[in-house]
Tab-separated table of N, CA and C in Angstrom:
chain	number	residue	atom	x	y	z
A	77	VAL	N	-92.673	2.878	-44.528
A	77	VAL	CA	-93.181	4.205	-44.359
A	77	VAL	C	-93.875	4.519	-45.729
A	78	ARG	N	-95.124	5.008	-45.480
A	78	ARG	CA	-95.942	5.388	-46.677
A	78	ARG	C	-95.918	6.846	-46.906
A	79	GLY	N	-95.757	7.636	-45.705
A	79	GLY	CA	-95.769	9.108	-45.823
A	79	GLY	C	-95.268	9.646	-44.543
A	80	MET	N	-95.044	10.983	-44.649
A	80	MET	CA	-94.585	11.662	-43.545
A	80	MET	C	-94.895	13.170	-43.657
A	81	ALA	N	-95.282	13.851	-42.488
A	81	ALA	CA	-95.446	15.286	-42.553
A	81	ALA	C	-94.954	15.781	-41.258
A	82	VAL	N	-94.440	17.008	-41.320
A	82	VAL	CA	-94.018	17.631	-40.144
A	82	VAL	C	-94.819	18.967	-39.804
A	83	GLU	N	-95.381	19.006	-38.643
A	83	GLU	CA	-96.032	20.181	-38.233
A	83	GLU	C	-95.252	20.980	-37.324
A	84	LEU	N	-95.354	22.294	-37.278
A	84	LEU	CA	-94.606	23.173	-36.413
A	84	LEU	C	-95.593	24.010	-35.592
A	85	VAL	N	-95.458	24.007	-34.293
A	85	VAL	CA	-96.192	24.888	-33.297
A	85	VAL	C	-95.135	25.733	-32.547
A	86	ALA	N	-95.260	27.105	-32.723
A	86	ALA	CA	-94.268	27.929	-32.160
A	86	ALA	C	-94.807	29.150	-31.400
A	87	GLU	N	-93.940	29.683	-30.569
A	87	GLU	CA	-94.325	30.889	-29.831
A	87	GLU	C	-93.196	31.875	-30.139
A	88	ARG	N	-93.461	33.182	-30.227
A	88	ARG	CA	-92.398	34.215	-30.439
A	88	ARG	C	-92.515	35.291	-29.411
A	89	ALA	N	-91.332	35.895	-29.280
A	89	ALA	CA	-91.236	36.914	-28.235
A	89	ALA	C	-92.201	38.080	-28.626
A	90	GLU	N	-92.574	38.881	-27.631
A	90	GLU	CA	-93.555	39.951	-27.833
A	90	GLU	C	-92.825	41.185	-28.472
A	91	ASP	N	-91.610	41.382	-28.128
A	91	ASP	CA	-90.763	42.490	-28.523
A	91	ASP	C	-89.892	42.284	-29.714
A	92	PRO	N	-89.736	43.264	-30.642
A	92	PRO	CA	-88.950	43.053	-31.860
A	92	PRO	C	-87.559	42.626	-31.408
A	93	PRO	N	-86.835	41.820	-32.107
A	93	PRO	CA	-87.308	41.214	-33.346
A	93	PRO	C	-88.233	40.084	-33.361
A	94	LYS	N	-88.879	39.732	-32.341
A	94	LYS	CA	-89.855	38.762	-32.219
A	94	LYS	C	-89.273	37.375	-32.625
A	95	VAL	N	-88.209	37.027	-32.016
A	95	VAL	CA	-87.652	35.752	-32.272
A	95	VAL	C	-88.519	34.555	-31.677
A	96	PHE	N	-88.303	33.430	-32.233
A	96	PHE	CA	-88.996	32.282	-31.683
A	96	PHE	C	-88.461	31.940	-30.343
A	97	THR	N	-89.357	31.597	-29.354
A	97	THR	CA	-88.920	31.291	-28.022
A	97	THR	C	-89.245	29.891	-27.701
A	98	GLN	N	-90.254	29.326	-28.230
A	98	GLN	CA	-90.694	27.891	-28.074
A	98	GLN	C	-90.928	27.367	-29.497
A	99	VAL	N	-90.452	26.215	-29.770
A	99	VAL	CA	-90.817	25.506	-31.088
A	99	VAL	C	-91.003	23.994	-30.683
A	100	LYS	N	-92.090	23.496	-31.263
A	100	LYS	CA	-92.433	22.029	-31.225
A	100	LYS	C	-92.681	21.585	-32.592
A	101	LEU	N	-91.839	20.525	-32.938
A	101	LEU	CA	-92.000	19.877	-34.257
A	101	LEU	C	-92.785	18.541	-33.950
A	102	ILE	N	-93.822	18.413	-34.735
A	102	ILE	CA	-94.604	17.201	-34.663
A	102	ILE	C	-94.532	16.326	-35.934
A	103	TYR	N	-93.859	15.159	-35.749
A	103	TYR	CA	-93.545	14.341	-36.898
A	103	TYR	C	-94.662	13.272	-36.947
A	104	ARG	N	-95.349	13.352	-38.026
A	104	ARG	CA	-96.358	12.363	-38.336
A	104	ARG	C	-95.932	11.436	-39.431
A	105	VAL	N	-95.791	10.118	-39.043
A	105	VAL	CA	-95.320	9.089	-39.863
A	105	VAL	C	-96.408	8.113	-40.120
A	106	ARG	N	-96.720	7.809	-41.482
A	106	ARG	CA	-97.742	6.830	-41.839
A	106	ARG	C	-97.007	5.655	-42.479
A	107	GLY	N	-97.570	4.412	-42.070
A	107	GLY	CA	-97.017	3.215	-42.692
A	107	GLY	C	-97.479	2.005	-42.036
A	108	LYS	N	-96.918	0.876	-42.428
A	108	LYS	CA	-97.342	-0.389	-41.864
A	108	LYS	C	-96.138	-0.952	-41.114
A	109	GLY	N	-96.317	-1.479	-39.865
A	109	GLY	CA	-95.356	-2.171	-39.157
A	109	GLY	C	-94.193	-1.200	-38.782
A	110	LEU	N	-94.500	0.064	-38.474
A	110	LEU	CA	-93.541	1.100	-38.088
A	110	LEU	C	-92.750	0.788	-36.845
A	111	ASN	N	-91.487	1.000	-36.882
A	111	ASN	CA	-90.601	0.730	-35.760
A	111	ASN	C	-90.379	2.035	-35.040
A	112	ARG	N	-91.057	2.311	-33.904
A	112	ARG	CA	-90.908	3.581	-33.121
A	112	ARG	C	-89.452	3.955	-32.912
A	113	ALA	N	-88.729	2.958	-32.401
A	113	ALA	CA	-87.244	3.190	-32.025
A	113	ALA	C	-86.456	3.688	-33.250
A	114	LEU	N	-86.611	3.084	-34.328
A	114	LEU	CA	-85.897	3.551	-35.488
A	114	LEU	C	-86.303	5.008	-36.030
A	115	ILE	N	-87.566	5.184	-35.934
A	115	ILE	CA	-88.146	6.612	-36.367
A	115	ILE	C	-87.649	7.707	-35.291
A	116	GLU	N	-87.673	7.287	-34.033
A	116	GLU	CA	-87.140	8.226	-33.055
A	116	GLU	C	-85.715	8.621	-33.220
A	117	ARG	N	-84.931	7.518	-33.610
A	117	ARG	CA	-83.509	7.661	-33.875
A	117	ARG	C	-83.149	8.597	-35.030
A	118	ALA	N	-84.043	8.455	-36.088
A	118	ALA	CA	-83.959	9.250	-37.266
A	118	ALA	C	-84.260	10.674	-37.042
A	119	VAL	N	-85.287	10.934	-36.253
A	119	VAL	CA	-85.749	12.295	-35.837
A	119	VAL	C	-84.577	12.953	-34.889
A	120	ALA	N	-84.095	12.231	-33.984
A	120	ALA	CA	-82.940	12.643	-33.204
A	120	ALA	C	-81.722	13.091	-33.937
A	121	LEU	N	-81.371	12.205	-34.918
A	121	LEU	CA	-80.206	12.608	-35.709
A	121	LEU	C	-80.456	13.804	-36.541
A	122	SER	N	-81.643	13.941	-37.092
A	122	SER	CA	-81.946	15.088	-37.898
A	122	SER	C	-81.869	16.286	-37.013
A	123	GLU	N	-82.440	16.379	-35.895
A	123	GLU	CA	-82.482	17.437	-35.022
A	123	GLU	C	-81.120	17.880	-34.465
A	124	ASP	N	-80.431	16.750	-34.016
A	124	ASP	CA	-79.247	17.025	-33.205
A	124	ASP	C	-77.898	17.199	-34.129
A	125	LYS	N	-77.895	16.518	-35.292
A	125	LYS	CA	-76.722	16.429	-35.976
A	125	LYS	C	-76.814	17.062	-37.355
A	126	TYR	N	-77.877	16.938	-38.163
A	126	TYR	CA	-77.864	17.284	-39.567
A	126	TYR	C	-78.690	18.585	-39.877
A	127	CYS	N	-79.536	19.006	-39.049
A	127	CYS	CA	-80.457	20.191	-39.364
A	127	CYS	C	-79.844	21.540	-38.875
A	128	SER	N	-79.293	22.225	-39.876
A	128	SER	CA	-78.746	23.545	-39.443
A	128	SER	C	-79.749	24.481	-38.997
A	129	ALA	N	-80.970	24.426	-39.555
A	129	ALA	CA	-82.113	25.286	-39.208
A	129	ALA	C	-82.355	25.061	-37.698
A	130	THR	N	-82.467	23.932	-37.269
A	130	THR	CA	-82.781	23.649	-35.875
A	130	THR	C	-81.644	24.221	-35.004
A	131	ALA	N	-80.417	23.987	-35.392
A	131	ALA	CA	-79.297	24.545	-34.605
A	131	ALA	C	-79.354	26.040	-34.551
A	132	MET	N	-79.753	26.748	-35.483
A	132	MET	CA	-79.918	28.214	-35.443
A	132	MET	C	-81.036	28.591	-34.569
A	133	VAL	N	-82.196	27.914	-34.596
A	133	VAL	CA	-83.355	28.327	-33.909
A	133	VAL	C	-83.109	28.012	-32.444
A	134	ARG	N	-82.326	27.032	-32.061
A	134	ARG	CA	-82.044	26.669	-30.589
A	134	ARG	C	-81.224	27.840	-30.023
A	135	LYS	N	-80.693	28.740	-30.777
A	135	LYS	CA	-79.937	29.924	-30.150
A	135	LYS	C	-80.956	30.801	-29.379
A	136	THR	N	-82.233	30.859	-29.677
A	136	THR	CA	-83.144	31.701	-29.010
A	136	THR	C	-84.401	30.888	-28.374
A	137	ALA	N	-84.572	29.652	-28.952
A	137	ALA	CA	-85.781	28.969	-28.561
A	137	ALA	C	-85.521	27.585	-27.979
A	138	THR	N	-86.452	27.157	-27.160
A	138	THR	CA	-86.449	25.697	-26.779
A	138	THR	C	-87.183	24.883	-27.877
A	139	VAL	N	-86.421	23.864	-28.347
A	139	VAL	CA	-86.951	23.095	-29.350
A	139	VAL	C	-87.339	21.758	-28.800
A	140	THR	N	-88.513	21.272	-28.965
A	140	THR	CA	-89.033	19.977	-28.610
A	140	THR	C	-89.690	19.215	-29.803
A	141	HIS	N	-89.847	17.996	-29.588
A	141	HIS	CA	-90.604	17.283	-30.736
A	141	HIS	C	-91.534	16.071	-30.177
A	142	GLU	N	-92.330	15.765	-31.106
A	142	GLU	CA	-93.219	14.615	-30.809
A	142	GLU	C	-93.316	13.726	-32.064
A	143	VAL	N	-93.237	12.477	-31.870
A	143	VAL	CA	-93.489	11.566	-32.982
A	143	VAL	C	-94.843	10.951	-32.940
A	144	VAL	N	-95.593	10.987	-33.987
A	144	VAL	CA	-96.984	10.362	-34.043
A	144	VAL	C	-96.900	9.340	-35.135
A	145	LEU	N	-97.139	8.033	-34.773
A	145	LEU	CA	-97.205	6.955	-35.727
A	145	LEU	C	-98.623	6.671	-36.185
A	146	GLU	N	-98.808	6.595	-37.430
A	146	GLU	CA	-100.267	6.319	-37.902
A	146	GLU	C	-100.051	5.007	-38.797
A	147	GLU	N	-100.557	3.885	-38.115
A	147	GLU	CA	-100.512	2.648	-38.801
A	147	GLU	C	-101.588	2.543	-39.940
A	148	VAL	N	-101.230	2.121	-41.079
A	148	VAL	CA	-102.215	1.902	-42.181
A	148	VAL	C	-102.221	0.418	-42.520
A	149	ALA	N	-103.244	0.000	-43.169
A	149	ALA	CA	-103.325	-1.419	-43.510
A	149	ALA	C	-102.689	-1.731	-44.839
């Protein structure tokens, strides 16, 4: 892995307190010879077990993710 960035795309409720209703996390991983299965597993553990922020957001929003692998030479 040479680099990683996480983008967030979200929708919020129209009425106050305007909580998040939909959240999509896009994980962009750059590197050489990347193993998709290992990266997907790391993302799943992060979202399901270790990330307290995701656990709180799931109280009001549907949280999804996408993993984008960017091979570099």
